[in-house]
């Protein structure tokens, strides 16, 4: 539980500070209770982790995991389908590796989102923007579990974007629970410390945070800075942290299995090609293996609209096989290392794409009524398909799921009570979700 700071004692504790401390302690204890009772006497308990793979832009369900081979051509698209390990279930023929191990996955079809634009509030918090500024689930996990080692509990392997489209924010969970992003000079500062003198120099550099904050009012902002300062010092003095991020330690064969050398196209200019980020999947595995609780990645480019320079099918000929290789290699790798039951792997997107192919292009537009989600590991029940869409892939005709249910399931896997709450900016307990009902088929 958060302690009353010296500033509160010197100035006399305010009613707000007392309430905030009390509510935070009680709320966190309630949130964590689910995890505290989850250990099994038959097996040493390893904390659960999540690798959250976000296909930002909107994956076409019809061209990937929810094809409609009997629909008219303008609906079914350009690709064939392939049988999977699950009887009667077919996916795009560009996903043969996923098809061959579909018994290791749970596939959700007919996922409905509230937003129909690229505002990923639902993807990271379970709730749309109309619900207010809610912390990303990784920040909630960081708040609840804290830091058990020098490793950050929440890592985002995506560079920051413009504020309007940045949805991995901690908000009232606290700024020190924002995701760690290993970019720019950040990783350079994690070089192993080779001498006490270098360690002292870095500690002196970090002490500069104190001078920078002298002119601030005595409020919680300096607490966040102090927490950040402590975490930063732990990280730069720990070889374990650097090792966790160092993909060069992986054999070349492993990187190739994950899809190194793959390509993807720009979402609206198909002639522009980029390297597929296979190393992000490997890094994610290394991080959860080392003890990070939440890792988010955002590979590729998935907003394939109509347009003179667009071509969704030419794009998918590259990016779907790359995704197929990376996801299956990740799940296989976790299984071989005995980690799959403890790590939930999720492939999510903010919505699907329009059933009807649009020209020029061809392309598909935004479609919030029916998307798809692929899940593996974490102790969930796999080898099943949840939900079914109609013959055109327009809407769910059974088993419709939304992002709140998906997020409630994720919280349950992590050991966080999805019906719990955190104090908001005003100290009022605020529920993590408005409808905290997990997907029962996944949890039993």
CSV table of C-alpha atoms in Angstrom, one decimal:
chain,number,residue,atom,x,y,z
A,1,UNK,CA,0.0,0.0,0.0
A,2,UNK,CA,1.2,3.5,-0.8
A,3,UNK,CA,2.6,5.2,2.2
A,4,UNK,CA,2.0,8.8,3.2
A,5,UNK,CA,4.9,10.8,1.9
A,6,UNK,CA,7.1,13.2,4.0
A,7,UNK,CA,5.5,16.1,2.3
A,8,UNK,CA,2.2,15.1,3.7
A,9,UNK,CA,3.6,14.9,7.2
A,10,UNK,CA,5.5,18.2,7.0
A,11,UNK,CA,2.5,20.0,5.7
A,12,UNK,CA,-0.2,18.1,7.5
A,13,UNK,CA,-2.0,15.4,5.6
A,14,UNK,CA,-4.9,16.5,3.5
A,15,UNK,CA,-8.2,14.8,3.5
A,16,UNK,CA,-7.7,14.0,-0.2
A,17,UNK,CA,-4.3,12.4,0.4
A,18,UNK,CA,-5.6,10.2,3.3
A,19,UNK,CA,-8.6,9.1,1.1
A,20,UNK,CA,-6.3,8.4,-1.9
A,21,UNK,CA,-3.9,6.3,0.1
A,22,UNK,CA,-6.7,4.3,1.8
A,23,UNK,CA,-8.7,3.7,-1.4
A,24,UNK,CA,-5.6,2.8,-3.4
A,25,UNK,CA,-4.6,0.2,-0.8
A,26,UNK,CA,-8.0,-1.3,-0.5
A,27,UNK,CA,-8.6,-1.3,-4.3
A,28,UNK,CA,-5.3,-2.9,-5.1
A,29,UNK,CA,-5.8,-5.7,-2.5
A,30,UNK,CA,-9.2,-6.4,-4.0
A,31,UNK,CA,-7.8,-6.5,-7.6
A,32,UNK,CA,-5.0,-8.8,-6.6
A,33,UNK,CA,-7.1,-11.3,-4.6
A,34,UNK,CA,-7.9,-13.3,-7.8
A,35,UNK,CA,-4.2,-13.9,-8.4
A,36,UNK,CA,-3.4,-14.7,-4.8
A,37,UNK,CA,-5.7,-17.7,-4.8
A,38,UNK,CA,-4.7,-19.0,-8.2
A,39,UNK,CA,-1.7,-21.1,-7.2
A,40,UNK,CA,-1.8,-24.9,-7.5
A,41,UNK,CA,-0.1,-27.1,-4.9
A,42,UNK,CA,0.8,-29.5,-7.7
A,43,UNK,CA,2.8,-26.9,-9.7
A,44,UNK,CA,5.0,-24.0,-8.6
A,45,UNK,CA,3.2,-20.8,-9.5
A,46,UNK,CA,4.7,-18.7,-12.2
A,47,UNK,CA,3.0,-15.3,-12.7
A,48,UNK,CA,1.0,-15.1,-15.9
A,49,UNK,CA,2.1,-12.8,-18.7
A,50,UNK,CA,0.5,-11.5,-21.9
A,51,UNK,CA,1.9,-10.9,-25.4
A,52,UNK,CA,-0.6,-8.6,-27.1
A,53,UNK,CA,-0.1,-8.5,-30.9
A,54,UNK,CA,-2.1,-5.6,-32.3
A,55,UNK,CA,-2.7,-5.5,-36.1
A,56,UNK,CA,-3.4,-1.8,-36.1
A,57,UNK,CA,-5.5,-0.6,-39.0
A,58,UNK,CA,-8.0,-3.4,-39.2
A,59,UNK,CA,-7.4,-7.0,-40.2
A,60,UNK,CA,-9.8,-8.3,-42.9
A,61,UNK,CA,-11.5,-11.2,-41.2
A,62,UNK,CA,-12.8,-12.5,-44.6
A,63,UNK,CA,-9.3,-12.8,-46.0
A,64,UNK,CA,-7.8,-14.4,-42.9
A,65,UNK,CA,-9.6,-16.3,-40.2
A,66,UNK,CA,-13.2,-16.0,-41.2
A,67,UNK,CA,-13.3,-16.7,-45.0
A,68,UNK,CA,-16.6,-17.2,-46.9
A,69,UNK,CA,-15.7,-19.5,-49.8
A,70,UNK,CA,-19.3,-19.8,-50.9
A,71,UNK,CA,-20.0,-16.1,-51.0
A,72,UNK,CA,-20.0,-14.1,-54.3
A,73,UNK,CA,-16.5,-13.1,-55.5
A,74,UNK,CA,-16.9,-9.5,-54.4
A,75,UNK,CA,-17.4,-10.8,-50.9
A,76,UNK,CA,-15.0,-13.8,-50.7
A,77,UNK,CA,-12.0,-12.0,-52.2
A,78,UNK,CA,-9.1,-13.4,-54.1
A,79,UNK,CA,-7.8,-16.3,-51.9
A,80,UNK,CA,-8.8,-19.9,-51.4
A,81,UNK,CA,-9.2,-21.6,-48.1
A,82,UNK,CA,-7.5,-24.4,-46.3
A,83,UNK,CA,-8.7,-27.0,-43.9
A,84,UNK,CA,-7.4,-26.7,-40.3
A,85,UNK,CA,-6.6,-29.1,-37.5
A,86,UNK,CA,-10.2,-28.4,-36.2
A,87,UNK,CA,-12.8,-30.4,-38.2
A,88,UNK,CA,-15.0,-28.2,-40.4
A,89,UNK,CA,-13.0,-25.0,-39.8
A,90,UNK,CA,-11.2,-23.4,-42.7
A,91,UNK,CA,-9.0,-20.3,-42.9
A,92,UNK,CA,-7.2,-18.4,-45.7
A,93,UNK,CA,-4.8,-20.5,-47.7
A,94,UNK,CA,-2.2,-17.9,-46.9
A,95,UNK,CA,-2.2,-19.2,-43.3
A,96,UNK,CA,-1.1,-22.8,-43.6
A,97,UNK,CA,1.0,-22.8,-40.4
A,98,UNK,CA,-1.9,-21.5,-38.3
A,99,UNK,CA,-4.2,-24.0,-40.0
A,100,UNK,CA,-1.8,-26.9,-39.1
A,101,UNK,CA,-1.8,-26.1,-35.4
A,102,UNK,CA,-5.3,-24.6,-35.0
A,103,UNK,CA,-5.8,-27.0,-32.1
A,104,UNK,CA,-3.4,-24.8,-30.1
A,105,UNK,CA,-5.6,-21.7,-30.7
A,106,UNK,CA,-9.0,-20.4,-29.7
A,107,UNK,CA,-10.5,-18.4,-32.6
A,108,UNK,CA,-13.2,-15.8,-31.9
A,109,UNK,CA,-15.4,-14.8,-34.8
A,110,UNK,CA,-17.9,-12.0,-34.9
A,111,UNK,CA,-16.2,-9.6,-32.5
A,112,UNK,CA,-18.1,-6.3,-32.4
A,113,UNK,CA,-16.4,-3.0,-31.6
A,114,UNK,CA,-18.0,0.3,-30.7
A,115,UNK,CA,-15.6,2.6,-32.7
A,116,UNK,CA,-15.4,2.4,-36.4
A,117,UNK,CA,-12.1,4.3,-36.7
A,118,UNK,CA,-8.5,4.0,-35.7
A,119,UNK,CA,-9.0,4.9,-32.1
A,120,UNK,CA,-7.7,1.8,-30.2
A,121,UNK,CA,-9.1,2.6,-26.8
A,122,UNK,CA,-11.1,-0.6,-26.9
A,123,UNK,CA,-8.0,-2.6,-27.9
A,124,UNK,CA,-5.9,-1.5,-24.9
A,125,UNK,CA,-8.6,-0.8,-22.2
A,126,UNK,CA,-11.7,-2.7,-23.4
A,127,UNK,CA,-13.7,0.5,-23.5
A,128,UNK,CA,-14.3,3.2,-26.2
A,129,UNK,CA,-13.3,6.8,-25.8
A,130,UNK,CA,-16.9,7.7,-24.8
A,131,UNK,CA,-16.2,5.9,-21.5
A,132,UNK,CA,-13.5,8.5,-20.6
A,133,UNK,CA,-9.8,8.2,-20.1
A,134,UNK,CA,-9.2,4.7,-18.9
A,135,UNK,CA,-5.7,3.3,-18.3
A,136,UNK,CA,-4.3,0.7,-20.7
A,137,UNK,CA,-4.5,-2.8,-19.3
A,138,UNK,CA,-0.7,-3.0,-19.1
A,139,UNK,CA,-0.7,0.0,-16.8
A,140,UNK,CA,-3.3,-1.6,-14.6
A,141,UNK,CA,-1.2,-4.7,-14.5
A,142,UNK,CA,1.9,-2.6,-13.6
A,143,UNK,CA,-0.1,-0.8,-10.9
A,144,UNK,CA,-1.4,-4.1,-9.4
A,145,UNK,CA,1.7,-6.2,-9.5
A,146,UNK,CA,4.4,-3.6,-9.2
A,147,UNK,CA,8.0,-4.3,-10.1
A,148,UNK,CA,9.4,-7.6,-8.8
A,149,UNK,CA,12.8,-7.1,-10.5
A,150,UNK,CA,14.8,-4.6,-12.5
A,151,UNK,CA,12.7,-5.5,-15.5
A,152,UNK,CA,9.7,-3.2,-16.2
A,153,UNK,CA,6.4,-5.0,-15.8
A,154,UNK,CA,4.9,-3.4,-19.0
A,155,UNK,CA,6.9,-3.1,-22.3
A,156,UNK,CA,5.6,-1.6,-25.5
A,157,UNK,CA,7.6,-2.6,-28.6
A,158,UNK,CA,6.1,0.1,-30.7
A,159,UNK,CA,7.4,3.7,-31.1
A,160,UNK,CA,5.1,6.4,-29.7
A,161,UNK,CA,2.7,7.9,-32.1
A,162,UNK,CA,0.9,11.2,-32.1
A,163,UNK,CA,-1.1,11.9,-29.0
A,164,UNK,CA,-4.4,11.6,-30.7
A,165,UNK,CA,-3.7,8.0,-31.6
A,166,UNK,CA,-1.8,7.0,-28.5
A,167,UNK,CA,-3.8,4.6,-26.4
A,168,UNK,CA,-1.2,2.9,-24.2
A,169,UNK,CA,-1.5,5.5,-21.5
A,170,UNK,CA,-1.6,5.0,-17.8
A,171,UNK,CA,-3.9,7.9,-17.0
A,172,UNK,CA,-5.0,7.6,-13.3
A,173,UNK,CA,-3.0,4.4,-12.8
A,174,UNK,CA,-0.1,6.8,-12.5
A,175,UNK,CA,2.5,8.0,-14.9
A,176,UNK,CA,5.2,5.7,-13.5
A,177,UNK,CA,3.0,2.8,-14.9
A,178,UNK,CA,3.4,3.9,-18.5
A,179,UNK,CA,4.9,1.3,-20.8
A,180,UNK,CA,8.7,1.1,-21.2
A,181,UNK,CA,9.6,1.7,-24.9
A,182,UNK,CA,13.1,0.5,-25.8
A,183,UNK,CA,13.9,2.9,-28.5
A,184,UNK,CA,16.4,5.6,-29.3
A,185,UNK,CA,19.0,6.2,-26.6
A,186,UNK,CA,17.0,4.2,-24.2
A,187,UNK,CA,18.6,0.8,-24.9
A,188,UNK,CA,22.0,2.4,-25.2
A,189,UNK,CA,21.7,3.4,-21.6
A,190,UNK,CA,21.2,-0.2,-20.6
A,191,UNK,CA,24.8,-1.2,-21.5
A,192,UNK,CA,26.2,-3.4,-18.7
A,193,UNK,CA,28.0,-1.4,-16.1
A,194,UNK,CA,31.6,-2.4,-16.2
A,195,UNK,CA,33.0,-0.3,-13.4
A,196,UNK,CA,31.9,1.3,-10.1
A,197,UNK,CA,32.9,4.7,-11.6
A,198,UNK,CA,30.4,4.3,-14.5
A,199,UNK,CA,27.7,3.2,-12.1
A,200,UNK,CA,28.4,6.3,-9.9
A,201,UNK,CA,28.3,8.6,-13.0
A,202,UNK,CA,24.9,7.2,-14.0
A,203,UNK,CA,23.6,7.5,-10.5
A,204,UNK,CA,24.7,11.1,-10.5
A,205,UNK,CA,23.0,11.7,-13.8
A,206,UNK,CA,19.8,10.3,-12.5
A,207,UNK,CA,20.0,12.5,-9.4
A,208,UNK,CA,19.6,15.4,-11.8
A,209,UNK,CA,15.9,14.6,-11.8
A,210,UNK,CA,15.7,16.0,-8.3
A,211,UNK,CA,17.0,19.4,-9.4
A,212,UNK,CA,14.7,19.4,-12.4
A,213,UNK,CA,11.7,19.1,-10.1
A,214,UNK,CA,12.6,21.7,-7.4
A,215,UNK,CA,10.1,24.2,-8.7
A,216,UNK,CA,7.1,21.9,-8.8
A,217,UNK,CA,4.2,22.1,-6.3
A,218,UNK,CA,4.3,19.4,-3.7
A,219,UNK,CA,1.9,17.0,-5.3
A,220,UNK,CA,1.9,13.4,-6.7
A,221,UNK,CA,3.9,14.4,-9.8
A,222,UNK,CA,7.2,14.3,-7.9
A,223,UNK,CA,6.3,10.8,-6.6
A,224,UNK,CA,6.0,9.5,-10.1
A,225,UNK,CA,9.3,11.0,-11.0
A,226,UNK,CA,11.0,9.5,-7.9
A,227,UNK,CA,9.5,6.1,-8.8
A,228,UNK,CA,10.7,6.5,-12.4
A,229,UNK,CA,14.1,7.5,-11.2
A,230,UNK,CA,14.4,4.4,-9.0
A,231,UNK,CA,13.3,2.1,-11.8
A,232,UNK,CA,15.6,3.7,-14.3
A,233,UNK,CA,18.6,3.2,-12.0
A,234,UNK,CA,17.7,-0.5,-11.4
A,235,UNK,CA,17.4,-1.0,-15.2
A,236,UNK,CA,20.7,0.6,-16.2
A,237,UNK,CA,22.6,-1.3,-13.5
A,238,UNK,CA,21.1,-4.7,-14.4
A,239,UNK,CA,22.7,-7.0,-17.1
A,240,UNK,CA,19.6,-9.1,-17.0
A,241,UNK,CA,17.6,-6.3,-18.4
A,242,UNK,CA,20.0,-5.8,-21.3
A,243,UNK,CA,20.1,-9.5,-22.0
A,244,UNK,CA,16.3,-9.7,-22.2
A,245,UNK,CA,16.2,-7.1,-25.0
A,246,UNK,CA,19.2,-8.5,-26.8
A,247,UNK,CA,17.8,-10.5,-29.8
A,248,UNK,CA,21.4,-11.0,-31.1
A,249,UNK,CA,21.7,-13.8,-28.6
A,250,UNK,CA,19.2,-15.9,-30.5
A,251,UNK,CA,20.5,-18.5,-33.1
A,252,UNK,CA,20.0,-17.5,-36.7
A,253,UNK,CA,17.7,-20.5,-37.3
A,254,UNK,CA,15.3,-19.2,-34.6
A,255,UNK,CA,15.0,-15.8,-36.2
A,256,UNK,CA,14.4,-17.4,-39.6
A,257,UNK,CA,11.7,-19.5,-38.1
A,258,UNK,CA,10.0,-16.4,-36.8
A,259,UNK,CA,9.9,-14.9,-40.3
A,260,UNK,CA,13.1,-12.9,-40.6
A,261,UNK,CA,13.3,-11.7,-44.2
A,262,UNK,CA,9.6,-11.3,-44.6
A,263,UNK,CA,8.1,-8.2,-46.1
A,264,UNK,CA,4.9,-6.2,-45.9
A,265,UNK,CA,3.6,-3.3,-48.0
A,266,UNK,CA,2.5,0.2,-47.2
A,267,UNK,CA,-1.3,0.0,-46.5
A,268,UNK,CA,-2.2,2.5,-49.3
A,269,UNK,CA,0.8,2.4,-51.6
A,270,UNK,CA,1.3,-1.2,-52.4
A,271,UNK,CA,4.6,-0.6,-54.3
A,272,UNK,CA,6.3,0.5,-51.0
A,273,UNK,CA,7.7,-2.5,-49.1
A,274,UNK,CA,9.1,-2.8,-45.6
A,275,UNK,CA,10.9,-5.4,-43.6
A,276,UNK,CA,8.6,-7.6,-41.4
A,277,UNK,CA,9.3,-7.1,-37.7
A,278,UNK,CA,10.0,-10.7,-36.9
A,279,UNK,CA,12.5,-9.7,-34.2
A,280,UNK,CA,9.7,-8.0,-32.2
A,281,UNK,CA,8.0,-11.4,-31.7
A,282,UNK,CA,11.3,-12.9,-30.5
A,283,UNK,CA,11.9,-10.0,-28.2
A,284,UNK,CA,8.4,-10.4,-26.7
A,285,UNK,CA,9.2,-14.1,-26.0
A,286,UNK,CA,12.5,-13.2,-24.3
A,287,UNK,CA,10.8,-10.5,-22.2
A,288,UNK,CA,8.0,-12.7,-20.8
A,289,UNK,CA,10.6,-15.5,-20.3
A,290,UNK,CA,12.6,-13.0,-18.1
A,291,UNK,CA,9.5,-12.1,-16.1
A,292,UNK,CA,7.8,-9.1,-17.9
A,293,UNK,CA,4.0,-9.3,-17.3
A,294,UNK,CA,2.7,-7.4,-20.4
A,295,UNK,CA,4.4,-7.0,-23.8
A,296,UNK,CA,2.6,-5.2,-26.7
A,297,UNK,CA,3.7,-5.2,-30.3
A,298,UNK,CA,2.2,-3.8,-33.5
A,299,UNK,CA,3.6,-5.5,-36.6
A,300,UNK,CA,2.9,-4.6,-40.2
A,301,UNK,CA,0.3,-2.3,-41.7
A,302,UNK,CA,-3.3,-3.3,-42.0
A,303,UNK,CA,-5.5,-0.3,-43.1
A,304,UNK,CA,-6.1,-1.5,-46.7
A,305,UNK,CA,-8.7,0.9,-48.2
A,306,UNK,CA,-9.6,1.3,-51.8
A,307,UNK,CA,-7.4,3.7,-53.7
A,308,UNK,CA,-5.5,4.2,-57.0
A,309,UNK,CA,-2.3,2.8,-55.4
A,310,UNK,CA,-3.9,0.3,-53.1
A,311,UNK,CA,-4.3,-3.5,-53.5
A,312,UNK,CA,-5.4,-5.4,-50.4
A,313,UNK,CA,-4.8,-8.8,-52.0
A,314,UNK,CA,-1.2,-8.1,-53.2
A,315,UNK,CA,-0.5,-6.7,-49.7
A,316,UNK,CA,-1.9,-9.8,-48.0
A,317,UNK,CA,0.2,-12.1,-50.2
A,318,UNK,CA,3.2,-10.7,-48.2
A,319,UNK,CA,1.9,-9.8,-44.7
A,320,UNK,CA,-0.3,-12.8,-44.0
A,321,UNK,CA,2.4,-15.4,-44.6
A,322,UNK,CA,4.8,-13.3,-42.4
A,323,UNK,CA,2.2,-13.1,-39.6
A,324,UNK,CA,1.6,-16.8,-40.0
A,325,UNK,CA,5.2,-17.6,-39.5
A,326,UNK,CA,5.7,-15.3,-36.5
A,327,UNK,CA,2.6,-16.2,-34.6
A,328,UNK,CA,3.1,-20.0,-35.0
A,329,UNK,CA,6.8,-19.8,-34.2
A,330,UNK,CA,6.0,-17.8,-31.0
A,331,UNK,CA,3.4,-20.2,-29.8
A,332,UNK,CA,5.6,-23.2,-30.6
A,333,UNK,CA,8.6,-21.7,-29.0
A,334,UNK,CA,6.7,-20.9,-25.8
A,335,UNK,CA,5.4,-24.5,-25.7
A,336,UNK,CA,8.9,-26.0,-26.2
A,337,UNK,CA,10.1,-23.9,-23.3
A,338,UNK,CA,7.3,-24.9,-21.0
A,339,UNK,CA,5.9,-21.4,-20.9
A,340,UNK,CA,2.7,-21.6,-23.0
A,341,UNK,CA,0.3,-22.2,-20.1
A,342,UNK,CA,1.7,-19.1,-18.4
A,343,UNK,CA,1.7,-16.8,-21.4
A,344,UNK,CA,-1.4,-15.7,-23.2
A,345,UNK,CA,-0.8,-14.8,-26.8
A,346,UNK,CA,-3.4,-12.7,-28.5
A,347,UNK,CA,-3.7,-11.4,-32.1
A,348,UNK,CA,-6.2,-8.5,-32.1
A,349,UNK,CA,-7.3,-5.7,-34.4
A,350,UNK,CA,-9.6,-2.8,-33.8
A,351,UNK,CA,-12.3,-4.0,-36.3
A,352,UNK,CA,-12.7,-6.1,-39.4
A,353,UNK,CA,-13.1,-4.9,-43.0
A,354,UNK,CA,-16.1,-4.5,-45.2
A,355,UNK,CA,-17.5,-7.7,-46.6
A,356,UNK,CA,-17.8,-6.2,-50.1
A,357,UNK,CA,-14.5,-5.5,-51.9
A,358,UNK,CA,-14.3,-1.9,-53.1
A,359,UNK,CA,-12.7,-0.4,-56.3
A,360,UNK,CA,-10.4,1.2,-57.2
A,361,UNK,CA,-7.8,-0.8,-55.5
A,362,UNK,CA,-9.2,-3.3,-54.7
A,363,UNK,CA,-9.6,-2.6,-51.0
A,364,UNK,CA,-11.9,-3.0,-48.0
A,365,UNK,CA,-13.1,-0.3,-45.7
A,366,UNK,CA,-13.7,-0.2,-41.9
A,367,UNK,CA,-16.2,-2.6,-40.5
A,368,UNK,CA,-17.0,-2.6,-36.7
A,369,UNK,CA,-19.7,-5.3,-36.7
A,370,UNK,CA,-17.5,-8.4,-37.3
A,371,UNK,CA,-13.8,-8.9,-36.5
A,372,UNK,CA,-11.8,-11.9,-35.4
A,373,UNK,CA,-9.4,-12.6,-32.6
A,374,UNK,CA,-6.8,-15.4,-32.3
A,375,UNK,CA,-5.7,-16.6,-28.8
A,376,UNK,CA,-3.3,-19.2,-27.5
A,377,UNK,CA,-1.7,-20.2,-24.2
A,378,UNK,CA,-2.4,-18.6,-20.8
A,379,UNK,CA,-4.3,-21.7,-19.6
A,380,UNK,CA,-7.3,-20.9,-21.7
A,381,UNK,CA,-9.4,-23.6,-23.4
A,382,UNK,CA,-8.0,-23.9,-27.0
A,383,UNK,CA,-9.0,-26.0,-29.9
A,384,UNK,CA,-12.3,-24.2,-30.4
A,385,UNK,CA,-14.0,-21.5,-32.5
A,386,UNK,CA,-16.3,-19.1,-30.5
A,387,UNK,CA,-18.9,-17.3,-32.5
A,388,UNK,CA,-20.1,-17.5,-36.1
A,389,UNK,CA,-20.8,-14.9,-38.7
A,390,UNK,CA,-23.4,-15.0,-41.4
A,391,UNK,CA,-22.7,-16.1,-45.0
A,392,UNK,CA,-21.4,-12.7,-46.0
A,393,UNK,CA,-19.3,-12.1,-42.9
A,394,UNK,CA,-21.3,-9.0,-42.1
A,395,UNK,CA,-22.5,-9.8,-38.5
A,396,UNK,CA,-22.4,-12.4,-35.9
A,397,UNK,CA,-25.3,-14.8,-36.0
A,398,UNK,CA,-24.3,-16.6,-32.8
A,399,UNK,CA,-21.8,-16.0,-30.0
A,400,UNK,CA,-21.2,-12.3,-30.5
A,401,UNK,CA,-18.3,-11.0,-28.4
A,402,UNK,CA,-17.1,-7.5,-27.6
A,403,UNK,CA,-13.9,-6.0,-26.3
A,404,UNK,CA,-15.1,-5.7,-22.8
A,405,UNK,CA,-15.5,-9.4,-22.6
A,406,UNK,CA,-12.2,-10.0,-24.2
A,407,UNK,CA,-10.5,-7.6,-21.7
A,408,UNK,CA,-12.3,-9.3,-18.8
A,409,UNK,CA,-10.9,-12.6,-20.0
A,410,UNK,CA,-7.4,-11.1,-20.2
A,411,UNK,CA,-7.6,-9.7,-16.7
A,412,UNK,CA,-8.9,-13.0,-15.4
A,413,UNK,CA,-5.9,-14.8,-17.0
A,414,UNK,CA,-3.5,-12.3,-15.4
A,415,UNK,CA,-5.1,-12.8,-12.0
A,416,UNK,CA,-6.8,-9.4,-11.8
A,417,UNK,CA,-10.4,-9.1,-10.8
A,418,UNK,CA,-12.2,-7.7,-13.9
A,419,UNK,CA,-14.9,-6.4,-11.6
A,420,UNK,CA,-12.4,-4.4,-9.6
A,421,UNK,CA,-11.6,-0.7,-9.6
A,422,UNK,CA,-8.9,1.8,-9.3
A,423,UNK,CA,-9.1,5.4,-7.9
A,424,UNK,CA,-9.5,8.0,-10.7
A,425,UNK,CA,-7.9,11.4,-10.8
A,426,UNK,CA,-10.3,12.6,-8.1
A,427,UNK,CA,-9.7,9.6,-5.9
A,428,UNK,CA,-13.1,8.0,-6.8
A,429,UNK,CA,-13.1,4.2,-7.3
A,430,UNK,CA,-13.6,3.6,-11.0
A,431,UNK,CA,-14.4,0.1,-12.4
A,432,UNK,CA,-11.9,-1.3,-14.8
A,433,UNK,CA,-14.8,-2.3,-17.1
A,434,UNK,CA,-18.5,-1.5,-17.2
A,435,UNK,CA,-19.5,-5.1,-18.1
A,436,UNK,CA,-16.8,-7.3,-16.6
A,437,UNK,CA,-18.0,-10.6,-18.0
A,438,UNK,CA,-15.2,-12.9,-19.3
A,439,UNK,CA,-15.8,-15.2,-22.2
A,440,UNK,CA,-16.9,-18.3,-20.4
A,441,UNK,CA,-15.9,-20.7,-23.2
A,442,UNK,CA,-12.3,-19.7,-22.7
A,443,UNK,CA,-12.1,-20.0,-18.9
A,444,UNK,CA,-14.5,-22.8,-18.3
